[in-house]
């Protein structure tokens, strides 16, 4: 019903149409944020995001375990939703129009799914480089995704990169021991950067080739995301770094 | 973006107002006051002004000092500020033992309890560490560079402190956040293990202080903020134990004033040794609020309010050893021919009474050195307090723009153009 009244939705699929969500390619992660930010993880109300997982006490029965940082148009989340139907996952995106699109896309998918799928994914608009600790408790996450992040070529702008030695400290804080961090890019220079940051960090170790081969998520990094599909279309190369958070005592 | 750039440009043209700071030696051997780039120290044992000796490689302070601190052992003293210099002094000979050049302006400093490391935080949220190998013998070290220890992503770090047991380094920032990081054995390789985040404040953090006693060396943390509260935390898990609102206190007291301010900033806290008490200075309040902290019941409450009678004296910085030392003042006051102004007052921690100028340790001789003169005019003092308040909110508060203004500035952006 609802979809008919909205001109921005495709009549055939019932999904929102991307052309009506014109987005900027970049957003400055350094600028002051003017959207609401939860005071602490205890203040985040995930019941509105996952209504099917809400119990009698008004809280969700589980905590979010996967975070897709800079989820873009949400391709990976949507693939993961059916692969891990019992796991709650959240996309975090800074650009407001993109977040709006993903939100509508998930709601539309929930409406059109006959098997009640996609109830386990949602999206928030936030600056994850600044506010990760406001959303997740220590060791709450088991997977974090950083797919095709902004490359920031200029040396002056390296500190805007979403993977850096210091930001990895915060990611290691919200990831539990054994949790996995997935990164991929089509920019060789950034790929090297992300890999070397992870290699240098004492709380991460690389996955072995066998582990990579047996992890069903690894192949989605390229195939499920809009950016990955674009790279494949143009016959480009991708550079991947997948690391495990290890137990650590300094 | 455009507008904030313009505003910043304007600020840089005129000199930024910096509050006067005070730090007293842990066993009250000396007391240091800064106004702008001026560092003044008075010897309380010999009862005379101290002349600072700077033979280290590196220039003297030439811009506002933003952070000073005595080490817990009383051997070292550190000063740092807008001139991007961190100067490490011997608190005995008052010789400068080392000058560290920072890449950015320095906002906070801390000295590890064994005097082997100095940490400083810059305006871009990075905390740096310098190893003080051999400095305990009073040797002047060659100029050093800091190694980056940790980072708050692009946020001004307002305070830095070591936990009493030396296990953690705690950093507080303008994004409402306190980070507790395990201080590693090899700090020069970075501090990667975050113990907790203390989240609960709803405005910028201004000050932190540990409450502790010999049985509980790890201690609990108190924090003051622009949200008019002081909060008590258990830093091992980052849980908020109690919140004490001080705005009502201040409002009630100034009943003659029209409307009490809805939000006041707690500008400084220090804990009184061997007690469960802490003193808090509050913006636009002429006095000190004493807070009592019950470490077994995990509560924090106001026990006493000490008003400073007479003149207008709003502390900008406080420090405690046997007495509670307070300073009020600022540098670079706009539209005035005073380059900087400071007024020092002292409260006895035993009787909780404000001492007269003649009664304070060092007497008027001390005042003459630390204030520059014995008497300070009242009109200047209230102007300084107002200037400090303004400077602090423009530095630490997020700029608020109306929705219309923000939309107007986005008008040419691609994603705002309609394709319909």
XYZ file of C-alpha atoms in Angstrom:
670
model
C 0.000 0.000 0.000
C 2.549 2.387 1.275
C 4.976 1.845 -1.530
C 2.441 2.926 -4.110
C 2.142 6.334 -2.579
C 5.878 6.930 -2.726
C 7.180 7.928 -6.111
C 10.734 7.159 -5.085
C 9.998 3.427 -4.890
C 10.225 1.056 -7.801
C 6.739 -0.160 -8.766
C 7.944 -3.612 -9.768
C 10.166 -4.574 -6.816
C 8.784 -2.304 -4.078
C 12.346 -1.246 -3.246
C 13.559 2.345 -3.038
C 15.242 3.623 -6.181
C 18.788 4.768 -5.777
C 18.498 7.689 -8.195
C 16.251 9.499 -5.749
C 18.881 9.319 -3.032
C 21.534 11.440 -4.578
C 24.484 11.262 -2.259
C 27.785 12.947 -1.932
C 30.770 10.701 -2.451
C 32.477 11.886 0.711
C 31.738 13.331 4.094
C 34.285 14.880 6.402
C 34.777 12.646 9.440
C 36.639 15.386 11.301
C 33.834 17.929 11.482
C 31.583 18.359 14.502
C 28.541 16.112 14.316
C 25.089 17.615 14.583
C 23.048 14.423 14.651
C 22.023 12.802 17.937
C 24.672 10.589 19.526
C 23.843 8.090 22.291
C 25.495 8.985 25.603
C 26.657 5.404 26.151
C 25.891 1.886 24.821
C 23.243 1.562 27.543
C 21.429 4.516 25.975
C 21.158 2.960 22.492
C 17.631 1.738 21.907
C 17.973 -1.117 19.460
C 14.363 -2.229 20.006
C 13.235 0.210 17.301
C 15.783 -1.246 14.910
C 14.921 -4.899 15.487
C 11.212 -5.044 16.436
C 10.954 -8.792 15.782
C 13.684 -9.470 18.357
C 12.039 -7.454 21.134
C 11.014 -9.405 24.210
C 8.330 -8.697 26.787
C 10.566 -6.322 28.737
C 10.866 -4.053 25.697
C 14.499 -4.926 25.068
C 16.059 -6.914 22.287
C 16.773 -10.529 23.142
C 20.316 -10.281 21.763
C 22.984 -7.704 21.305
C 24.326 -6.521 17.987
C 27.297 -8.653 16.986
C 28.293 -7.489 13.521
C 29.051 -3.914 12.520
C 29.529 -2.787 8.940
C 31.457 0.466 9.247
C 30.667 2.769 6.349
C 28.012 0.385 5.054
C 27.290 2.497 1.980
C 24.184 1.252 0.180
C 23.964 -1.798 2.409
C 24.751 -4.608 -0.049
C 26.842 -6.608 2.399
C 24.307 -6.340 5.232
C 21.579 -7.664 3.001
C 23.653 -10.693 2.022
C 24.715 -11.344 5.587
C 21.119 -11.062 6.837
C 20.143 -14.361 5.248
C 23.498 -16.045 5.898
C 23.304 -15.363 9.666
C 19.553 -14.998 10.280
C 19.874 -15.193 14.060
C 22.618 -12.575 14.413
C 21.840 -8.893 14.865
C 23.905 -6.604 12.683
C 24.102 -2.902 12.144
C 25.429 -0.715 9.369
C 27.000 2.610 10.250
C 27.109 5.353 7.662
C 27.963 9.021 7.901
C 26.178 10.329 4.804
C 22.566 11.103 5.694
C 21.045 10.438 2.270
C 22.742 7.063 2.048
C 21.557 6.097 5.517
C 18.042 7.095 4.540
C 18.230 4.904 1.447
C 19.505 1.868 3.366
C 16.793 2.335 5.976
C 14.067 2.378 3.307
C 15.699 -0.526 1.507
C 15.703 -2.703 4.625
C 12.095 -1.798 5.474
C 11.032 -2.611 1.914
C 12.885 -5.934 2.003
C 11.187 -6.806 5.285
C 7.803 -5.987 3.729
C 8.359 -8.027 0.595
C 10.060 -11.004 2.231
C 7.649 -13.897 2.520
C 9.823 -15.723 5.070
C 10.195 -12.847 7.527
C 13.784 -12.225 6.582
C 15.911 -9.085 7.043
C 14.595 -8.482 10.551
C 18.132 -8.804 11.891
C 19.729 -5.896 10.014
C 19.491 -2.169 10.502
C 21.393 1.045 9.942
C 22.359 4.136 11.956
C 23.695 7.449 10.830
C 26.816 8.144 12.814
C 30.498 8.966 12.652
C 31.985 5.632 13.632
C 35.489 7.065 13.803
C 34.366 9.204 16.717
C 31.525 7.354 18.370
C 32.162 3.575 18.211
C 32.413 3.375 22.047
C 29.045 5.138 22.356
C 27.355 2.241 20.554
C 29.108 -0.959 21.648
C 30.354 -2.348 24.922
C 33.740 -3.900 25.461
C 33.959 -7.148 23.503
C 30.415 -6.933 22.152
C 31.208 -7.479 18.469
C 32.360 -10.630 16.736
C 32.765 -9.187 13.234
C 33.610 -5.744 11.906
C 33.629 -4.784 8.229
C 35.516 -1.983 6.507
C 34.722 -2.409 2.835
C 35.992 -0.036 0.180
C 36.632 2.870 2.536
C 37.573 6.334 1.389
C 41.233 6.135 0.269
C 42.336 9.688 1.226
C 45.426 9.842 -0.952
C 46.990 13.009 0.417
C 49.338 12.548 3.317
C 47.670 15.462 5.058
C 44.416 13.520 5.054
C 45.773 10.138 6.250
C 44.217 10.815 9.611
C 40.802 10.675 7.944
C 41.370 7.037 7.004
C 39.017 4.715 8.878
C 41.826 2.230 9.608
C 44.754 3.673 11.523
C 46.996 2.497 14.336
C 45.121 4.503 16.932
C 41.601 3.731 15.713
C 42.450 0.015 15.758
C 42.779 0.340 19.560
C 39.104 1.276 19.700
C 38.090 -1.469 17.276
C 40.058 -3.976 19.384
C 38.126 -2.726 22.428
C 34.672 -3.436 20.957
C 35.735 -6.716 19.305
C 35.869 -9.817 21.486
C 38.917 -12.080 21.451
C 38.513 -14.265 18.360
C 36.452 -11.608 16.592
C 37.331 -10.880 12.988
C 37.987 -7.633 11.174
C 37.451 -7.651 7.388
C 38.956 -4.975 5.168
C 38.975 -4.707 1.393
C 39.735 -1.977 -1.131
C 40.422 -1.528 -4.814
C 43.167 1.021 -4.100
C 46.512 -0.742 -3.771
C 48.082 1.993 -1.641
C 45.224 1.892 0.861
C 45.266 -1.909 0.874
C 48.929 -1.841 1.875
C 48.193 0.775 4.524
C 45.358 -1.184 6.128
C 47.366 -4.405 6.073
C 50.421 -2.804 7.634
C 48.351 -1.111 10.361
C 46.813 -4.467 11.260
C 50.144 -6.292 11.118
C 51.779 -3.751 13.414
C 48.984 -3.869 15.976
C 49.726 -6.279 18.836
C 46.060 -7.255 19.235
C 45.483 -8.604 15.716
C 46.803 -11.598 13.755
C 46.138 -12.528 10.111
C 43.862 -15.419 9.189
C 45.549 -18.372 7.488
C 44.711 -19.232 3.875
C 42.667 -22.251 5.014
C 40.686 -20.095 7.382
C 40.046 -17.557 4.630
C 38.912 -20.301 2.255
C 36.509 -21.791 4.758
C 34.951 -18.481 5.833
C 31.786 -17.900 3.755
C 31.901 -14.183 4.511
C 35.212 -13.597 2.742
C 33.793 -14.127 -0.712
C 30.916 -11.742 -0.003
C 33.345 -8.870 0.557
C 33.615 -8.485 -3.205
C 30.443 -9.988 -4.556
C 27.848 -8.523 -2.205
C 28.797 -4.883 -2.096
C 27.902 -2.254 -4.679
C 31.503 -1.050 -4.760
C 32.820 -4.597 -5.177
C 30.472 -5.258 -8.088
C 31.614 -2.052 -9.731
C 35.243 -3.101 -9.426
C 34.419 -6.517 -10.887
C 32.559 -4.907 -13.793
C 35.580 -2.780 -14.622
C 37.912 -5.746 -14.223
C 39.781 -4.095 -11.336
C 41.887 -5.663 -8.632
C 40.987 -5.835 -4.957
C 43.230 -5.927 -1.893
C 42.003 -7.740 1.162
C 43.185 -7.920 4.762
C 41.329 -10.153 7.211
C 42.629 -10.285 10.775
C 41.587 -11.860 14.069
C 41.447 -10.025 17.393
C 43.619 -12.001 19.795
C 43.575 -12.111 23.581
C 46.162 -9.702 24.879
C 47.747 -8.707 28.138
C 50.352 -5.962 28.097
C 32.209 24.643 7.065
C 32.663 28.008 5.435
C 31.208 29.934 8.296
C 33.185 28.156 10.982
C 36.352 28.845 9.011
C 35.585 32.516 9.012
C 34.897 32.490 12.714
C 38.140 30.684 13.440
C 40.022 33.183 11.328
C 38.628 35.997 13.399
C 39.634 34.317 16.629
C 43.203 33.914 15.489
C 43.581 37.607 14.828
C 43.003 38.557 18.415
C 44.920 36.726 21.101
C 43.082 33.920 22.831
C 42.234 34.402 26.478
C 43.850 31.763 28.679
C 42.848 31.191 32.303
C 45.386 31.629 35.077
C 46.556 28.288 36.493
C 47.929 27.200 39.850
C 49.826 24.145 41.060
C 51.155 23.589 44.560
C 53.968 21.191 45.443
C 52.567 17.979 47.039
C 54.302 18.763 50.337
C 53.787 22.502 49.914
C 57.431 23.396 49.271
C 56.500 25.799 46.517
C 53.553 27.122 44.574
C 53.458 27.947 40.856
C 51.080 30.285 39.028
C 50.840 30.948 35.294
C 49.284 33.906 33.541
C 49.698 33.747 29.788
C 53.299 32.816 29.028
C 54.451 33.887 32.496
C 55.430 31.151 34.932
C 55.868 32.445 38.483
C 57.046 30.245 41.334
C 57.295 31.074 45.022
C 59.386 29.107 47.515
C 57.253 28.461 50.603
C 60.138 27.054 52.685
C 62.591 29.899 52.142
C 59.715 32.337 51.772
C 61.066 33.995 48.637
C 60.396 34.211 44.894
C 62.196 31.601 42.767
C 64.148 32.557 39.652
C 63.740 29.908 36.973
C 66.905 28.745 35.198
C 66.509 27.528 31.643
C 69.696 26.139 30.095
C 67.994 23.409 28.099
C 68.140 23.433 24.331
C 64.947 25.147 23.292
C 63.199 28.451 23.667
C 61.310 29.800 26.672
C 57.514 29.875 26.794
C 56.275 32.604 24.512
C 52.557 31.870 24.336
C 49.857 31.017 26.862
C 50.668 28.143 29.189
C 47.674 25.791 29.222
C 48.731 23.074 31.623
C 51.037 22.879 34.623
C 51.512 20.122 37.134
C 53.753 18.895 39.920
C 54.646 15.202 39.874
C 53.240 13.088 42.710
C 56.730 12.567 44.140
C 57.379 16.301 44.195
C 60.598 16.056 42.174
C 59.357 17.245 38.807
C 57.199 20.003 37.420
C 55.893 20.320 33.872
C 54.532 23.314 31.984
C 53.112 23.313 28.452
C 50.827 25.319 26.223
C 49.962 27.120 23.027
C 53.600 27.639 22.011
C 53.835 23.842 21.462
C 56.543 23.485 24.082
C 56.578 21.049 26.984
C 59.095 22.109 29.600
C 60.171 19.705 32.322
C 61.588 21.383 35.427
C 63.289 20.146 38.543
C 60.998 21.110 41.419
C 64.069 21.487 43.666
C 66.542 23.547 41.683
C 63.896 24.976 39.316
C 66.202 24.358 36.391
C 64.599 23.358 33.108
C 65.758 19.777 32.547
C 64.248 19.246 29.138
C 62.206 21.010 26.487
C 60.061 18.846 24.239
C 58.748 20.349 21.005
C 55.233 19.252 20.141
C 53.764 19.414 16.646
C 50.515 20.888 17.898
C 49.391 23.040 20.788
C 49.475 21.218 24.105
C 46.327 21.066 26.236
C 47.124 18.663 29.102
C 50.091 17.040 30.843
C 50.702 14.183 33.284
C 53.759 12.748 35.041
C 53.935 9.033 35.853
C 54.148 8.331 39.573
C 57.723 6.964 39.302
C 58.827 10.111 37.417
C 60.005 8.064 34.450
C 57.525 9.317 31.837
C 55.830 12.577 30.963
C 52.702 12.440 28.832
C 51.142 15.381 27.053
C 48.049 15.741 24.917
C 47.661 17.994 21.917
C 44.718 19.854 20.472
C 44.121 17.106 17.887
C 43.494 14.427 20.476
C 46.854 12.653 20.400
C 48.606 11.776 23.652
C 52.403 11.664 23.443
C 54.913 10.138 25.809
C 58.502 11.105 26.611
C 60.866 8.858 28.555
C 62.832 10.653 31.272
C 65.902 8.466 31.439
C 68.284 9.847 34.058
C 66.284 12.982 34.726
C 65.916 12.023 38.380
C 69.536 12.913 38.990
C 68.725 16.423 37.877
C 70.565 16.077 34.570
C 69.651 18.309 31.676
C 68.631 16.032 28.822
C 69.088 16.669 25.122
C 65.930 17.823 23.339
C 63.496 14.945 22.889
C 60.523 14.189 20.706
C 57.405 12.546 21.989
C 56.216 9.130 20.783
C 52.498 8.831 20.154
C 50.818 6.816 22.884
C 47.124 6.906 22.042
C 44.568 9.080 20.335
C 41.055 10.414 20.771
C 39.872 10.866 17.231
C 40.165 14.571 16.496
C 38.922 15.813 19.848
C 40.557 18.272 22.224
C 41.858 16.381 25.256
C 41.171 18.557 28.277
C 42.810 16.527 31.057
C 45.258 13.701 31.450
C 46.104 11.755 34.584
C 47.685 8.538 35.823
C 45.723 6.325 38.193
C 47.242 6.338 41.719
C 48.607 2.795 41.247
C 50.168 3.790 37.923
C 48.334 1.065 35.981
C 46.175 3.306 33.840
C 46.403 6.572 32.005
C 43.105 8.439 31.872
C 42.275 11.022 29.217
C 39.171 13.240 29.114
C 37.982 15.088 26.005
C 35.512 17.627 24.707
C 33.386 14.873 23.114
C 31.947 13.933 26.541
C 34.287 10.983 26.828
C 36.800 9.630 29.344
C 39.123 6.911 28.102
C 40.936 4.603 30.524
C 43.952 2.942 28.901
C 46.340 0.401 30.391
C 49.717 2.131 30.672
C 52.028 -0.389 29.000
C 55.471 -1.566 30.047
C 56.913 -0.162 26.849
C 54.957 3.065 26.377
C 57.062 4.220 23.447
C 55.376 1.476 21.378
C 51.916 2.863 22.101
C 49.145 2.050 24.573
C 46.764 -0.255 22.736
C 44.759 -1.898 25.480
C 41.722 0.165 26.452
C 40.403 -0.791 29.865
C 37.137 1.136 29.613
C 35.333 4.239 28.471
C 33.505 6.272 31.106
C 30.447 7.573 29.274
C 27.612 9.553 30.834
C 28.487 13.213 30.674
C 26.417 15.228 28.242
C 28.882 18.054 27.668
C 32.630 18.535 27.360
C 34.862 17.260 30.165
C 36.898 19.881 32.007
C 38.617 18.104 34.872
C 39.306 14.722 36.453
C 40.711 13.715 39.832
C 41.242 10.417 41.641
C 39.746 9.796 45.066
C 41.693 7.144 46.877
C 42.957 5.887 50.184
C 45.794 3.513 51.153
C 43.488 0.451 51.124
C 41.996 1.303 47.774
C 45.022 2.343 45.773
C 43.424 1.828 42.411
C 40.852 4.385 43.303
C 37.779 5.896 41.856
C 37.651 8.739 39.411
C 35.754 12.008 39.712
C 35.066 14.091 36.660
C 33.683 17.577 36.127
C 32.008 18.771 32.965
C 30.178 21.535 31.167
C 26.919 19.682 31.916
C 26.999 21.084 35.497
C 27.672 17.713 37.105
C 30.484 15.987 38.907
C 30.415 12.221 38.392
C 32.007 9.305 40.185
C 33.294 6.337 38.170
C 34.714 2.891 38.672
C 37.384 2.994 36.001
C 38.021 -0.759 35.771
C 34.641 -1.308 34.122
C 33.758 2.284 33.231
C 30.541 2.232 35.243
C 28.963 5.415 36.509
C 28.530 5.188 40.291
C 26.955 8.523 41.120
C 26.147 11.932 39.668
C 26.149 15.145 41.641
C 24.424 18.146 40.081
C 26.004 21.407 41.209
C 23.888 23.851 39.194
C 21.073 23.977 41.762
C 23.568 24.753 44.493
C 24.899 27.739 42.660
C 21.463 28.944 41.649
C 20.149 28.940 45.223
C 23.091 30.838 46.565
C 22.799 33.666 44.136
C 19.204 34.327 44.968
C 19.660 38.044 44.389
C 20.446 37.363 40.751
C 17.542 37.014 38.354
C 17.473 33.569 36.695
C 20.009 30.980 37.807
C 21.954 29.683 34.806
C 20.528 26.428 33.492
C 23.965 24.917 32.922
C 27.177 25.779 34.674
C 30.634 24.432 34.007
C 32.683 22.712 36.661
C 36.092 24.239 35.933
C 38.354 22.295 38.268
C 38.306 19.555 40.884
C 40.964 18.400 43.273
C 40.791 15.762 45.909
C 41.986 16.558 49.405
C 44.688 14.079 50.525
C 43.840 11.617 53.307
C 40.147 12.380 53.189
C 37.166 11.493 51.108
C 36.627 15.128 50.197
C 37.121 16.970 46.958
C 36.961 20.655 46.175
C 35.250 21.840 43.009
C 35.447 25.236 41.338
C 32.392 26.230 39.359
C 32.144 28.787 36.617
C 30.440 32.004 37.706
C 30.379 30.878 41.335
C 32.320 32.885 43.912
C 33.618 30.096 46.037
C 34.281 26.396 46.339
C 31.910 23.460 46.652
C 33.146 20.640 48.854
C 32.027 17.211 47.749
C 32.105 14.144 49.918
C 32.645 10.779 48.361
C 31.585 7.586 50.116
C 33.700 4.871 48.556
C 31.832 1.972 50.139
C 28.336 3.212 49.320
C 29.522 4.650 45.979
C 27.891 8.015 46.522
C 28.889 11.578 45.901
C 27.242 14.494 47.672
C 27.744 18.163 48.440
C 28.846 18.578 52.058
C 29.773 22.208 52.253
C 29.740 25.378 50.226
C 32.505 27.849 50.984
C 31.677 31.341 49.759
C 34.458 33.807 49.257
C 33.258 37.040 50.826
C 33.743 40.517 49.473
C 35.559 40.930 46.214
C 34.565 39.141 43.051
C 36.748 36.051 42.993
C 35.786 33.121 40.788
C 38.544 30.490 40.829
C 39.886 29.511 37.404
C 42.191 26.836 38.777
C 42.681 25.139 42.147
C 45.358 22.948 43.709
C 45.667 21.330 47.110
C 48.287 20.110 49.566
C 48.023 21.305 53.193
C 45.903 24.231 52.057
C 43.560 24.672 49.147
C 45.155 27.159 46.759
C 43.019 29.020 44.258
C 43.804 31.404 41.463
C 41.477 33.578 39.434
C 42.561 35.491 36.383
C 43.352 35.461 32.694
C 45.824 36.585 30.075
C 45.225 38.580 26.884
C 42.136 40.332 28.193
C 40.383 42.075 25.330
C 40.016 45.843 25.487
C 42.187 46.281 28.528
C 45.695 47.493 29.137
C 46.373 44.612 31.507
C 48.323 41.927 29.665
C 47.318 39.466 32.322
C 45.738 39.498 35.721
C 45.748 36.986 38.560
C 44.565 36.871 42.149
C 45.566 34.123 44.583
C 43.469 33.065 47.570
C 43.858 30.270 50.063
C 41.391 28.162 52.060
C 42.396 26.180 55.126
C 41.338 22.565 54.571
C 40.947 22.043 58.327
C 38.693 24.949 59.233
C 37.285 25.469 55.716
C 37.737 29.203 56.130
C 39.072 31.619 53.549
C 42.347 33.113 54.778
C 43.024 36.825 54.719
C 45.943 37.950 52.565
C 48.160 38.468 55.611
C 47.427 34.969 56.975
C 48.325 32.940 53.916
C 51.652 31.076 53.693
C 54.161 33.501 52.226
C 51.938 36.466 53.022
C 51.925 39.571 50.887
C 55.435 38.795 49.626
C 53.984 35.743 47.897
C 51.061 37.720 46.523
C 53.362 40.392 45.163
C 55.332 37.771 43.224
C 52.476 35.563 42.041
C 49.996 38.335 41.281
C 52.569 40.866 40.138
C 51.118 43.303 42.670
C 49.487 43.096 46.069
C 46.116 44.620 45.181
C 44.099 43.740 42.131
C 41.156 45.928 41.105
C 37.779 44.257 41.275
C 36.476 45.445 37.920
C 39.410 43.727 36.210
C 38.724 40.525 38.114
C 35.116 40.283 36.996
C 36.103 41.109 33.415
C 38.697 38.320 33.564
C 36.156 35.813 34.865
C 33.778 36.691 32.061
C 36.528 36.478 29.427
C 37.590 33.047 30.697
C 34.002 31.818 30.558
C 33.616 33.000 26.991
C 36.943 31.585 25.861
C 36.147 28.216 27.375
C 32.760 27.849 25.755
C 34.031 28.922 22.350
C 36.871 26.421 22.629
C 34.969 23.432 23.949
C 31.306 23.782 23.051
C 30.029 22.638 19.706
C 28.880 25.566 17.625
C 25.133 25.538 17.197
C 23.554 26.655 13.975
C 19.853 26.884 13.266
C 18.352 24.337 10.876
C 17.585 27.034 8.319
C 21.139 28.286 8.375
C 22.523 24.805 7.946
C 20.160 24.016 5.076
C 21.043 27.316 3.454
C 24.712 26.470 3.499
C 24.041 23.073 1.929
C 22.000 24.621 -0.885
C 24.545 24.054 -3.650
C 25.411 20.532 -2.615
C 24.732 17.856 -5.211
C 22.665 15.665 -2.962
C 20.362 18.578 -2.136
C 19.384 19.223 -5.744
C 16.139 17.542 -6.604
C 16.061 15.446 -9.718
C 12.297 15.384 -9.959
